[in-house]
mmCIF file with all atom_site columns, C-alpha atoms in Angstrom:
data_model
loop_
_atom_site.group_PDB
_atom_site.id
_atom_site.type_symbol
_atom_site.label_atom_id
_atom_site.label_alt_id
_atom_site.label_comp_id
_atom_site.label_asym_id
_atom_site.label_entity_id
_atom_site.label_seq_id
_atom_site.pdbx_PDB_ins_code
_atom_site.Cartn_x
_atom_site.Cartn_y
_atom_site.Cartn_z
_atom_site.occupancy
_atom_site.B_iso_or_equiv
_atom_site.pdbx_formal_charge
_atom_site.auth_seq_id
_atom_site.auth_comp_id
_atom_site.auth_asym_id
_atom_site.auth_atom_id
_atom_site.pdbx_PDB_model_num
ATOM 1   C CA . ASP R 1 1   ? 120.635 66.809  180.504 1.00 66.00 ? 1   ASP R CA 1
ATOM 2   C CA . THR R 1 2   ? 118.624 69.868  179.434 1.00 70.00 ? 2   THR R CA 1
ATOM 3   C CA . GLU R 1 3   ? 121.206 71.220  177.044 1.00 92.00 ? 3   GLU R CA 1
ATOM 4   C CA . VAL R 1 4   ? 120.972 72.063  173.410 1.00 97.00 ? 4   VAL R CA 1
ATOM 5   C CA . THR R 1 5   ? 124.503 72.306  172.087 1.00 97.00 ? 5   THR R CA 1
ATOM 6   C CA . GLN R 1 6   ? 125.403 74.349  169.038 1.00 98.00 ? 6   GLN R CA 1
ATOM 7   C CA . THR R 1 7   ? 128.684 74.501  167.168 1.00 98.00 ? 7   THR R CA 1
ATOM 8   C CA . PRO R 1 8   ? 130.490 76.576  166.243 1.00 98.00 ? 8   PRO R CA 1
ATOM 9   C CA . LYS R 1 9   ? 129.838 79.509  168.589 1.00 97.00 ? 9   LYS R CA 1
ATOM 10  C CA . HIS R 1 10  ? 131.184 81.992  166.082 1.00 97.00 ? 10  HIS R CA 1
ATOM 11  C CA . LEU R 1 11  ? 131.599 81.748  162.314 1.00 98.00 ? 11  LEU R CA 1
ATOM 12  C CA . VAL R 1 12  ? 132.944 84.182  159.759 1.00 97.00 ? 12  VAL R CA 1
ATOM 13  C CA . MET R 1 13  ? 132.435 83.169  156.152 1.00 96.00 ? 13  MET R CA 1
ATOM 14  C CA . GLY R 1 14  ? 132.796 84.675  152.737 1.00 94.00 ? 14  GLY R CA 1
ATOM 15  C CA . MET R 1 15  ? 129.945 84.906  150.286 1.00 94.00 ? 15  MET R CA 1
ATOM 16  C CA . THR R 1 16  ? 131.332 82.038  148.208 1.00 92.00 ? 16  THR R CA 1
ATOM 17  C CA . ASN R 1 17  ? 131.973 79.691  151.129 1.00 93.00 ? 17  ASN R CA 1
ATOM 18  C CA . LYS R 1 18  ? 130.013 76.620  152.178 1.00 96.00 ? 18  LYS R CA 1
ATOM 19  C CA . LYS R 1 19  ? 129.690 75.984  155.879 1.00 97.00 ? 19  LYS R CA 1
ATOM 20  C CA . SER R 1 20  ? 127.425 74.087  158.260 1.00 98.00 ? 20  SER R CA 1
ATOM 21  C CA . LEU R 1 21  ? 125.969 74.840  161.660 1.00 98.00 ? 21  LEU R CA 1
ATOM 22  C CA . LYS R 1 22  ? 125.363 71.934  163.983 1.00 98.00 ? 22  LYS R CA 1
ATOM 23  C CA . CYS R 1 23  ? 122.909 71.362  166.810 1.00 98.00 ? 23  CYS R CA 1
ATOM 24  C CA . GLU R 1 24  ? 122.557 68.428  169.185 1.00 98.00 ? 24  GLU R CA 1
ATOM 25  C CA . GLN R 1 25  ? 120.169 67.509  171.981 1.00 97.00 ? 25  GLN R CA 1
ATOM 26  C CA . HIS R 1 26  ? 119.824 64.379  174.073 1.00 94.00 ? 26  HIS R CA 1
ATOM 27  C CA . MET R 1 27  ? 116.516 65.099  175.786 1.00 94.00 ? 27  MET R CA 1
ATOM 28  C CA . GLY R 1 28  ? 114.513 62.815  173.511 1.00 93.00 ? 28  GLY R CA 1
ATOM 29  C CA . HIS R 1 29  ? 112.793 65.823  171.979 1.00 93.00 ? 29  HIS R CA 1
ATOM 30  C CA . ARG R 1 30  ? 111.021 65.154  168.702 1.00 92.00 ? 30  ARG R CA 1
ATOM 31  C CA . ALA R 1 31  ? 110.743 68.739  167.459 1.00 92.00 ? 31  ALA R CA 1
ATOM 32  C CA . MET R 1 32  ? 113.798 70.783  166.506 1.00 94.00 ? 32  MET R CA 1
ATOM 33  C CA . TYR R 1 33  ? 113.961 74.303  165.194 1.00 95.00 ? 33  TYR R CA 1
ATOM 34  C CA . TRP R 1 34  ? 116.204 76.826  163.526 1.00 97.00 ? 34  TRP R CA 1
ATOM 35  C CA . TYR R 1 35  ? 115.669 80.475  164.365 1.00 96.00 ? 35  TYR R CA 1
ATOM 36  C CA . LYS R 1 36  ? 117.467 83.562  163.082 1.00 97.00 ? 36  LYS R CA 1
ATOM 37  C CA . GLN R 1 37  ? 117.862 86.500  165.460 1.00 97.00 ? 37  GLN R CA 1
ATOM 38  C CA . LYS R 1 38  ? 119.057 89.953  164.439 1.00 96.00 ? 38  LYS R CA 1
ATOM 39  C CA . ALA R 1 39  ? 120.215 92.441  167.034 1.00 94.00 ? 39  ALA R CA 1
ATOM 40  C CA . LYS R 1 40  ? 117.384 93.853  169.169 1.00 91.00 ? 40  LYS R CA 1
ATOM 41  C CA . LYS R 1 41  ? 114.815 91.671  167.391 1.00 95.00 ? 41  LYS R CA 1
ATOM 42  C CA . PRO R 1 42  ? 112.891 88.553  168.423 1.00 95.00 ? 42  PRO R CA 1
ATOM 43  C CA . PRO R 1 43  ? 113.879 85.099  167.199 1.00 95.00 ? 43  PRO R CA 1
ATOM 44  C CA . GLU R 1 44  ? 112.458 84.550  163.734 1.00 94.00 ? 44  GLU R CA 1
ATOM 45  C CA . LEU R 1 45  ? 111.457 80.992  162.855 1.00 93.00 ? 45  LEU R CA 1
ATOM 46  C CA . MET R 1 46  ? 113.175 79.472  159.834 1.00 96.00 ? 46  MET R CA 1
ATOM 47  C CA . PHE R 1 47  ? 112.530 75.712  159.936 1.00 95.00 ? 47  PHE R CA 1
ATOM 48  C CA . VAL R 1 48  ? 110.786 73.118  162.092 1.00 93.00 ? 48  VAL R CA 1
ATOM 49  C CA . TYR R 1 49  ? 111.539 69.407  162.071 1.00 94.00 ? 49  TYR R CA 1
ATOM 50  C CA . SER R 1 50  ? 109.000 67.120  163.664 1.00 91.00 ? 50  SER R CA 1
ATOM 51  C CA . TYR R 1 51  ? 109.941 63.455  164.088 1.00 92.00 ? 51  TYR R CA 1
ATOM 52  C CA . GLU R 1 52  ? 112.907 64.020  161.755 1.00 95.00 ? 52  GLU R CA 1
ATOM 53  C CA . LYS R 1 53  ? 110.707 65.342  158.959 1.00 94.00 ? 53  LYS R CA 1
ATOM 54  C CA . LEU R 1 54  ? 110.645 68.947  157.795 1.00 95.00 ? 54  LEU R CA 1
ATOM 55  C CA . SER R 1 55  ? 107.256 70.286  158.834 1.00 91.00 ? 55  SER R CA 1
ATOM 56  C CA . ILE R 1 56  ? 107.699 74.038  158.459 1.00 90.00 ? 56  ILE R CA 1
ATOM 57  C CA . ASN R 1 57  ? 109.825 76.096  156.077 1.00 93.00 ? 57  ASN R CA 1
ATOM 58  C CA . GLU R 1 58  ? 109.098 79.775  156.580 1.00 92.00 ? 58  GLU R CA 1
ATOM 59  C CA . SER R 1 59  ? 109.911 80.652  152.967 1.00 93.00 ? 59  SER R CA 1
ATOM 60  C CA . VAL R 1 60  ? 113.607 80.632  153.734 1.00 97.00 ? 60  VAL R CA 1
ATOM 61  C CA . PRO R 1 61  ? 115.943 81.217  150.751 1.00 97.00 ? 61  PRO R CA 1
ATOM 62  C CA . SER R 1 62  ? 117.496 78.065  149.332 1.00 97.00 ? 62  SER R CA 1
ATOM 63  C CA . ARG R 1 63  ? 120.975 79.228  150.343 1.00 97.00 ? 63  ARG R CA 1
ATOM 64  C CA . PHE R 1 64  ? 119.938 77.854  153.754 1.00 98.00 ? 64  PHE R CA 1
ATOM 65  C CA . SER R 1 65  ? 119.464 74.093  153.692 1.00 98.00 ? 65  SER R CA 1
ATOM 66  C CA . PRO R 1 66  ? 118.402 72.211  156.831 1.00 98.00 ? 66  PRO R CA 1
ATOM 67  C CA . GLU R 1 67  ? 119.099 68.576  157.527 1.00 98.00 ? 67  GLU R CA 1
ATOM 68  C CA . CYS R 1 68  ? 118.019 66.272  160.335 1.00 97.00 ? 68  CYS R CA 1
ATOM 69  C CA . PRO R 1 69  ? 120.248 63.156  160.220 1.00 96.00 ? 69  PRO R CA 1
ATOM 70  C CA . ASN R 1 70  ? 118.605 61.650  163.304 1.00 94.00 ? 70  ASN R CA 1
ATOM 71  C CA . SER R 1 71  ? 116.391 62.587  166.214 1.00 91.00 ? 71  SER R CA 1
ATOM 72  C CA . SER R 1 72  ? 119.268 64.165  168.164 1.00 96.00 ? 72  SER R CA 1
ATOM 73  C CA . LEU R 1 73  ? 120.978 66.156  165.436 1.00 98.00 ? 73  LEU R CA 1
ATOM 74  C CA . LEU R 1 74  ? 120.038 69.141  163.319 1.00 98.00 ? 74  LEU R CA 1
ATOM 75  C CA . ASN R 1 75  ? 122.263 70.821  160.769 1.00 98.00 ? 75  ASN R CA 1
ATOM 76  C CA . LEU R 1 76  ? 121.954 74.012  158.778 1.00 98.00 ? 76  LEU R CA 1
ATOM 77  C CA . HIS R 1 77  ? 124.002 74.071  155.603 1.00 98.00 ? 77  HIS R CA 1
ATOM 78  C CA . LEU R 1 78  ? 124.991 77.495  154.342 1.00 98.00 ? 78  LEU R CA 1
ATOM 79  C CA . HIS R 1 79  ? 126.010 78.380  150.799 1.00 96.00 ? 79  HIS R CA 1
ATOM 80  C CA . ALA R 1 80  ? 126.418 81.658  148.925 1.00 95.00 ? 80  ALA R CA 1
ATOM 81  C CA . LEU R 1 81  ? 125.175 83.759  151.812 1.00 96.00 ? 81  LEU R CA 1
ATOM 82  C CA . GLN R 1 82  ? 124.781 87.513  151.730 1.00 96.00 ? 82  GLN R CA 1
ATOM 83  C CA . PRO R 1 83  ? 126.057 90.043  154.288 1.00 97.00 ? 83  PRO R CA 1
ATOM 84  C CA . GLU R 1 84  ? 122.456 90.612  155.431 1.00 97.00 ? 84  GLU R CA 1
ATOM 85  C CA . ASP R 1 85  ? 122.386 86.978  156.555 1.00 98.00 ? 85  ASP R CA 1
ATOM 86  C CA . SER R 1 86  ? 124.747 87.909  159.377 1.00 98.00 ? 86  SER R CA 1
ATOM 87  C CA . ALA R 1 87  ? 122.881 87.160  162.599 1.00 98.00 ? 87  ALA R CA 1
ATOM 88  C CA . LEU R 1 88  ? 122.672 84.880  165.615 1.00 98.00 ? 88  LEU R CA 1
ATOM 89  C CA . TYR R 1 89  ? 121.367 81.471  164.554 1.00 98.00 ? 89  TYR R CA 1
ATOM 90  C CA . LEU R 1 90  ? 119.568 79.678  167.342 1.00 98.00 ? 90  LEU R CA 1
ATOM 91  C CA . CYS R 1 91  ? 118.653 76.030  167.457 1.00 98.00 ? 91  CYS R CA 1
ATOM 92  C CA . ALA R 1 92  ? 115.883 74.883  169.784 1.00 95.00 ? 92  ALA R CA 1
ATOM 93  C CA . SER R 1 93  ? 114.100 71.686  170.667 1.00 94.00 ? 93  SER R CA 1
ATOM 94  C CA . SER R 1 94  ? 110.884 70.705  172.395 1.00 91.00 ? 94  SER R CA 1
ATOM 95  C CA . GLN R 1 95  ? 108.962 67.530  173.135 1.00 88.00 ? 95  GLN R CA 1
ATOM 96  C CA . GLY R 1 96  ? 107.027 68.032  169.932 1.00 78.00 ? 96  GLY R CA 1
ATOM 97  C CA . THR R 1 97  ? 103.924 66.220  171.020 1.00 72.00 ? 97  THR R CA 1
ATOM 98  C CA . GLY R 1 98  ? 101.661 68.980  169.781 1.00 69.00 ? 98  GLY R CA 1
ATOM 99  C CA . TYR R 1 99  ? 101.074 69.950  173.429 1.00 73.00 ? 99  TYR R CA 1
ATOM 100 C CA . GLY R 1 100 ? 102.904 73.192  174.230 1.00 73.00 ? 100 GLY R CA 1
ATOM 101 C CA . THR R 1 101 ? 106.040 72.538  176.206 1.00 78.00 ? 101 THR R CA 1
ATOM 102 C CA . GLU R 1 102 ? 109.211 74.462  176.876 1.00 85.00 ? 102 GLU R CA 1
ATOM 103 C CA . ALA R 1 103 ? 111.408 75.080  173.879 1.00 90.00 ? 103 ALA R CA 1
ATOM 104 C CA . PHE R 1 104 ? 115.039 74.813  174.973 1.00 93.00 ? 104 PHE R CA 1
ATOM 105 C CA . PHE R 1 105 ? 117.413 77.043  173.074 1.00 96.00 ? 105 PHE R CA 1
ATOM 106 C CA . GLY R 1 106 ? 121.067 76.510  172.306 1.00 97.00 ? 106 GLY R CA 1
ATOM 107 C CA . GLN R 1 107 ? 123.598 79.281  172.872 1.00 96.00 ? 107 GLN R CA 1
ATOM 108 C CA . GLY R 1 108 ? 123.537 80.100  169.196 1.00 97.00 ? 108 GLY R CA 1
ATOM 109 C CA . THR R 1 109 ? 126.063 80.549  166.427 1.00 98.00 ? 109 THR R CA 1
ATOM 110 C CA . ARG R 1 110 ? 126.989 84.132  165.721 1.00 97.00 ? 110 ARG R CA 1
ATOM 111 C CA . LEU R 1 111 ? 127.445 84.258  161.966 1.00 98.00 ? 111 LEU R CA 1
ATOM 112 C CA . THR R 1 112 ? 129.206 87.029  160.101 1.00 97.00 ? 112 THR R CA 1
ATOM 113 C CA . VAL R 1 113 ? 129.142 87.016  156.298 1.00 97.00 ? 113 VAL R CA 1
ATOM 114 C CA . VAL R 1 114 ? 131.876 89.109  154.713 1.00 96.00 ? 114 VAL R CA 1
ATOM 115 C CA . GLY N 2 1   ? 98.630  83.303  160.818 1.00 76.00 ? 1   GLY N CA 1
ATOM 116 C CA . GLU N 2 2   ? 99.261  84.271  164.404 1.00 80.00 ? 2   GLU N CA 1
ATOM 117 C CA . ASN N 2 3   ? 100.469 87.780  165.230 1.00 89.00 ? 3   ASN N CA 1
ATOM 118 C CA . VAL N 2 4   ? 101.710 88.771  168.687 1.00 95.00 ? 4   VAL N CA 1
ATOM 119 C CA . GLU N 2 5   ? 101.988 92.408  169.752 1.00 97.00 ? 5   GLU N CA 1
ATOM 120 C CA . GLN N 2 6   ? 104.085 93.290  172.816 1.00 98.00 ? 6   GLN N CA 1
ATOM 121 C CA . HIS N 2 7   ? 104.257 96.513  174.829 1.00 98.00 ? 7   HIS N CA 1
ATOM 122 C CA . PRO N 2 8   ? 106.179 98.421  175.963 1.00 98.00 ? 8   PRO N CA 1
ATOM 123 C CA . SER N 2 9   ? 109.341 98.013  173.913 1.00 97.00 ? 9   SER N CA 1
ATOM 124 C CA . THR N 2 10  ? 111.421 99.427  176.774 1.00 98.00 ? 10  THR N CA 1
ATOM 125 C CA . LEU N 2 11  ? 110.680 99.630  180.485 1.00 98.00 ? 11  LEU N CA 1
ATOM 126 C CA . SER N 2 12  ? 112.789 101.168 183.207 1.00 98.00 ? 12  SER N CA 1
ATOM 127 C CA . VAL N 2 13  ? 111.936 100.677 186.892 1.00 98.00 ? 13  VAL N CA 1
ATOM 128 C CA . GLN N 2 14  ? 113.555 101.216 190.253 1.00 98.00 ? 14  GLN N CA 1
ATOM 129 C CA . GLU N 2 15  ? 114.723 98.209  192.206 1.00 98.00 ? 15  GLU N CA 1
ATOM 130 C CA . GLY N 2 16  ? 111.872 96.904  194.303 1.00 98.00 ? 16  GLY N CA 1
ATOM 131 C CA . ASP N 2 17  ? 109.148 98.245  192.032 1.00 98.00 ? 17  ASP N CA 1
ATOM 132 C CA . SER N 2 18  ? 106.873 96.053  189.937 1.00 98.00 ? 18  SER N CA 1
ATOM 133 C CA . ALA N 2 19  ? 107.103 95.641  186.164 1.00 98.00 ? 19  ALA N CA 1
ATOM 134 C CA . VAL N 2 20  ? 104.276 94.714  183.822 1.00 98.00 ? 20  VAL N CA 1
ATOM 135 C CA . ILE N 2 21  ? 104.626 93.680  180.188 1.00 98.00 ? 21  ILE N CA 1
ATOM 136 C CA . LYS N 2 22  ? 101.571 93.156  178.029 1.00 98.00 ? 22  LYS N CA 1
ATOM 137 C CA . CYS N 2 23  ? 100.937 91.090  174.915 1.00 98.00 ? 23  CYS N CA 1
ATOM 138 C CA . THR N 2 24  ? 98.003  90.575  172.607 1.00 97.00 ? 24  THR N CA 1
ATOM 139 C CA . TYR N 2 25  ? 97.545  87.785  170.101 1.00 95.00 ? 25  TYR N CA 1
ATOM 140 C CA . SER N 2 26  ? 95.387  87.529  167.029 1.00 92.00 ? 26  SER N CA 1
ATOM 141 C CA . ASP N 2 27  ? 94.521  83.817  166.673 1.00 89.00 ? 27  ASP N CA 1
ATOM 142 C CA . SER N 2 28  ? 91.803  82.930  169.159 1.00 87.00 ? 28  SER N CA 1
ATOM 143 C CA . ALA N 2 29  ? 92.737  79.260  168.749 1.00 86.00 ? 29  ALA N CA 1
ATOM 144 C CA . SER N 2 30  ? 96.194  79.787  170.312 1.00 89.00 ? 30  SER N CA 1
ATOM 145 C CA . ASN N 2 31  ? 96.319  78.076  173.656 1.00 88.00 ? 31  ASN N CA 1
ATOM 146 C CA . TYR N 2 32  ? 99.879  78.052  174.965 1.00 91.00 ? 32  TYR N CA 1
ATOM 147 C CA . PHE N 2 33  ? 101.677 81.252  175.998 1.00 95.00 ? 33  PHE N CA 1
ATOM 148 C CA . PRO N 2 34  ? 105.286 81.126  177.205 1.00 95.00 ? 34  PRO N CA 1
ATOM 149 C CA . TRP N 2 35  ? 107.500 83.996  178.333 1.00 98.00 ? 35  TRP N CA 1
ATOM 150 C CA . TYR N 2 36  ? 111.224 83.980  177.624 1.00 97.00 ? 36  TYR N CA 1
ATOM 151 C CA . LYS N 2 37  ? 114.007 86.038  179.192 1.00 98.00 ? 37  LYS N CA 1
ATOM 152 C CA . GLN N 2 38  ? 117.103 86.781  177.153 1.00 97.00 ? 38  GLN N CA 1
ATOM 153 C CA . GLU N 2 39  ? 120.112 88.360  178.787 1.00 96.00 ? 39  GLU N CA 1
ATOM 154 C CA . LEU N 2 40  ? 122.644 90.146  176.620 1.00 93.00 ? 40  LEU N CA 1
ATOM 155 C CA . GLY N 2 41  ? 124.651 87.668  174.583 1.00 90.00 ? 41  GLY N CA 1
ATOM 156 C CA . LYS N 2 42  ? 122.779 84.668  175.953 1.00 93.00 ? 42  LYS N CA 1
ATOM 157 C CA . ARG N 2 43  ? 120.086 82.275  174.823 1.00 95.00 ? 43  ARG N CA 1
ATOM 158 C CA . PRO N 2 44  ? 116.360 82.835  175.469 1.00 96.00 ? 44  PRO N CA 1
ATOM 159 C CA . GLN N 2 45  ? 115.204 80.908  178.535 1.00 95.00 ? 45  GLN N CA 1
ATOM 160 C CA . LEU N 2 46  ? 111.669 80.096  179.599 1.00 95.00 ? 46  LEU N CA 1
ATOM 161 C CA . ILE N 2 47  ? 110.630 81.831  182.804 1.00 97.00 ? 47  ILE N CA 1
ATOM 162 C CA . ILE N 2 48  ? 106.924 80.999  182.960 1.00 97.00 ? 48  ILE N CA 1
ATOM 163 C CA . ASP N 2 49  ? 104.155 79.734  180.713 1.00 95.00 ? 49  ASP N CA 1
ATOM 164 C CA . ILE N 2 50  ? 100.371 79.488  180.811 1.00 94.00 ? 50  ILE N CA 1
ATOM 165 C CA . ARG N 2 51  ? 97.707  77.518  178.989 1.00 89.00 ? 51  ARG N CA 1
ATOM 166 C CA . SER N 2 52  ? 94.346  78.815  177.898 1.00 86.00 ? 52  SER N CA 1
ATOM 167 C CA . ASN N 2 53  ? 92.453  76.767  180.477 1.00 87.00 ? 53  ASN N CA 1
ATOM 168 C CA . VAL N 2 54  ? 94.116  78.795  183.254 1.00 87.00 ? 54  VAL N CA 1
ATOM 169 C CA . GLY N 2 55  ? 93.629  82.485  184.028 1.00 92.00 ? 55  GLY N CA 1
ATOM 170 C CA . GLU N 2 56  ? 96.678  83.084  186.190 1.00 96.00 ? 56  GLU N CA 1
ATOM 171 C CA . LYS N 2 57  ? 99.894  81.365  187.157 1.00 95.00 ? 57  LYS N CA 1
ATOM 172 C CA . LYS N 2 58  ? 102.472 82.431  189.686 1.00 97.00 ? 58  LYS N CA 1
ATOM 173 C CA . ASP N 2 59  ? 106.043 81.395  190.410 1.00 95.00 ? 59  ASP N CA 1
ATOM 174 C CA . GLN N 2 60  ? 107.648 83.359  193.248 1.00 96.00 ? 60  GLN N CA 1
ATOM 175 C CA . ARG N 2 61  ? 108.064 86.958  192.019 1.00 97.00 ? 61  ARG N CA 1
ATOM 176 C CA . ILE N 2 62  ? 106.765 86.216  188.530 1.00 98.00 ? 62  ILE N CA 1
ATOM 177 C CA . ALA N 2 63  ? 103.140 85.874  187.495 1.00 98.00 ? 63  ALA N CA 1
ATOM 178 C CA . VAL N 2 64  ? 101.316 85.640  184.211 1.00 98.00 ? 64  VAL N CA 1
ATOM 179 C CA . THR N 2 65  ? 97.668  86.466  183.605 1.00 97.00 ? 65  THR N CA 1
ATOM 180 C CA . LEU N 2 66  ? 95.574  85.522  180.591 1.00 96.00 ? 66  LEU N CA 1
ATOM 181 C CA . ASN N 2 67  ? 92.339  87.036  179.327 1.00 95.00 ? 67  ASN N CA 1
ATOM 182 C CA . LYS N 2 68  ? 91.121  84.735  176.559 1.00 92.00 ? 68  LYS N CA 1
ATOM 183 C CA . THR N 2 69  ? 88.155  86.905  175.661 1.00 93.00 ? 69  THR N CA 1
ATOM 184 C CA . ALA N 2 70  ? 90.309  89.945  175.062 1.00 94.00 ? 70  ALA N CA 1
ATOM 185 C CA . LYS N 2 71  ? 93.220  87.861  173.754 1.00 95.00 ? 71  LYS N CA 1
ATOM 186 C CA . HIS N 2 72  ? 95.597  89.542  176.199 1.00 96.00 ? 72  HIS N CA 1
ATOM 187 C CA . PHE N 2 73  ? 98.256  88.069  178.437 1.00 97.00 ? 73  PHE N CA 1
ATOM 188 C CA . SER N 2 74  ? 100.624 89.872  180.767 1.00 98.00 ? 74  SER N CA 1
ATOM 189 C CA . LEU N 2 75  ? 103.823 89.246  182.692 1.00 98.00 ? 75  LEU N CA 1
ATOM 190 C CA . HIS N 2 76  ? 104.098 90.691  186.189 1.00 98.00 ? 76  HIS N CA 1
ATOM 191 C CA . ILE N 2 77  ? 107.406 90.875  188.033 1.00 98.00 ? 77  ILE N CA 1
ATOM 192 C CA . THR N 2 78  ? 107.259 92.056  191.629 1.00 98.00 ? 78  THR N CA 1
ATOM 193 C CA . GLU N 2 79  ? 110.107 93.267  193.839 1.00 98.00 ? 79  GLU N CA 1
ATOM 194 C CA . THR N 2 80  ? 112.336 93.714  190.819 1.00 98.00 ? 80  THR N CA 1
ATOM 195 C CA . GLN N 2 81  ? 116.074 93.227  191.174 1.00 97.00 ? 81  GLN N CA 1
ATOM 196 C CA . PRO N 2 82  ? 118.946 94.404  188.939 1.00 97.00 ? 82  PRO N CA 1
ATOM 197 C CA . GLU N 2 83  ? 119.429 90.828  187.733 1.00 97.00 ? 83  GLU N CA 1
ATOM 198 C CA . ASP N 2 84  ? 115.920 90.961  186.244 1.00 98.00 ? 84  ASP N CA 1
ATOM 199 C CA . SER N 2 85  ? 117.321 93.366  183.639 1.00 98.00 ? 85  SER N CA 1
ATOM 200 C CA . ALA N 2 86  ? 117.032 91.618  180.261 1.00 98.00 ? 86  ALA N CA 1
ATOM 201 C CA . VAL N 2 87  ? 114.874 91.441  177.164 1.00 98.00 ? 87  VAL N CA 1
ATOM 202 C CA . TYR N 2 88  ? 111.583 89.625  177.719 1.00 98.00 ? 88  TYR N CA 1
ATOM 203 C CA . PHE N 2 89  ? 109.673 87.970  174.874 1.00 98.00 ? 89  PHE N CA 1
ATOM 204 C CA . CYS N 2 90  ? 106.107 86.759  174.980 1.00 98.00 ? 90  CYS N CA 1
ATOM 205 C CA . ALA N 2 91  ? 105.024 84.060  172.543 1.00 95.00 ? 91  ALA N CA 1
ATOM 206 C CA . ALA N 2 92  ? 101.960 82.146  171.423 1.00 93.00 ? 92  ALA N CA 1
ATOM 207 C CA . LEU N 2 93  ? 101.475 78.632  170.108 1.00 88.00 ? 93  LEU N CA 1
ATOM 208 C CA . LEU N 2 94  ? 98.556  76.744  168.666 1.00 75.00 ? 94  LEU N CA 1
ATOM 209 C CA . GLU N 2 95  ? 98.661  73.386  170.431 1.00 67.00 ? 95  GLU N CA 1
ATOM 210 C CA . GLY N 2 96  ? 97.849  70.381  168.319 1.00 64.00 ? 96  GLY N CA 1
ATOM 211 C CA . GLY N 2 97  ? 98.865  72.272  165.238 1.00 67.00 ? 97  GLY N CA 1
ATOM 212 C CA . SER N 2 98  ? 102.264 72.960  163.774 1.00 70.00 ? 98  SER N CA 1
ATOM 213 C CA . GLU N 2 99  ? 105.042 73.603  166.257 1.00 76.00 ? 99  GLU N CA 1
ATOM 214 C CA . LYS N 2 100 ? 105.189 77.260  165.324 1.00 83.00 ? 100 LYS N CA 1
ATOM 215 C CA . LEU N 2 101 ? 105.952 79.502  168.265 1.00 87.00 ? 101 LEU N CA 1
ATOM 216 C CA . VAL N 2 102 ? 105.314 83.138  167.350 1.00 90.00 ? 102 VAL N CA 1
ATOM 217 C CA . PHE N 2 103 ? 107.239 85.734  169.374 1.00 94.00 ? 103 PHE N CA 1
ATOM 218 C CA . GLY N 2 104 ? 106.396 89.292  170.288 1.00 96.00 ? 104 GLY N CA 1
ATOM 219 C CA . LYS N 2 105 ? 108.987 91.962  169.504 1.00 97.00 ? 105 LYS N CA 1
ATOM 220 C CA . GLY N 2 106 ? 110.414 91.991  173.006 1.00 98.00 ? 106 GLY N CA 1
ATOM 221 C CA . THR N 2 107 ? 110.621 94.364  175.968 1.00 98.00 ? 107 THR N CA 1
ATOM 222 C CA . LYS N 2 108 ? 113.948 95.592  177.243 1.00 98.00 ? 108 LYS N CA 1
ATOM 223 C CA . LEU N 2 109 ? 113.595 95.811  181.014 1.00 98.00 ? 109 LEU N CA 1
ATOM 224 C CA . THR N 2 110 ? 116.114 97.840  183.000 1.00 98.00 ? 110 THR N CA 1
ATOM 225 C CA . VAL N 2 111 ? 116.012 97.667  186.787 1.00 98.00 ? 111 VAL N CA 1
ATOM 226 C CA . ASN N 2 112 ? 117.929 100.553 188.306 1.00 97.00 ? 112 ASN N CA 1
ATOM 227 C CA . PRO N 2 113 ? 119.582 99.965  191.688 1.00 94.00 ? 113 PRO N CA 1
#
């Protein structure tokens, strides 16, 4: 199984809503990531979890709150977002041994903030 | 921190021609360089990668070259086919450090039949 599964695939939310994005992998990977991708731009790193601990936060606004309940799951909790937060949110995972290995990406959640 | 520059931003070739995409990186300590292909509406997928102890790697029609001294690495696609049309991203990672993969801005490759 080389899949990273993200739900939902699409999400429309208002600026006062609270929602969560979910990501799951069963490859035994110990590093998991959240990326934000705007149209015609590269993926932009938001957070890295290594062995279930937050290791990198790229100065992401607090309206985005990551959570790693266990080694297979990664959530991104959203609250009071702005329209400019509309983007494709990609989850990825890798072996996380510190030795560069393939990062597997999920299909993404296309988020629209209205 | 690491910075990755990628050129060109768009590339159009005829089917059967070769395509070359070039990247430079700023952190001489970076030692892992993957290339990702992203088709419209789909996830990025790894197509080839190279480590700093290797100068060239080839996989069928795809090859990557690395010049550590100049901090350049390039993707070469030979005998291009229409299904090669996509956005290609280079990236760099410092192994043994944080798991921070830094991407170039991407190259939109169009292969015309």
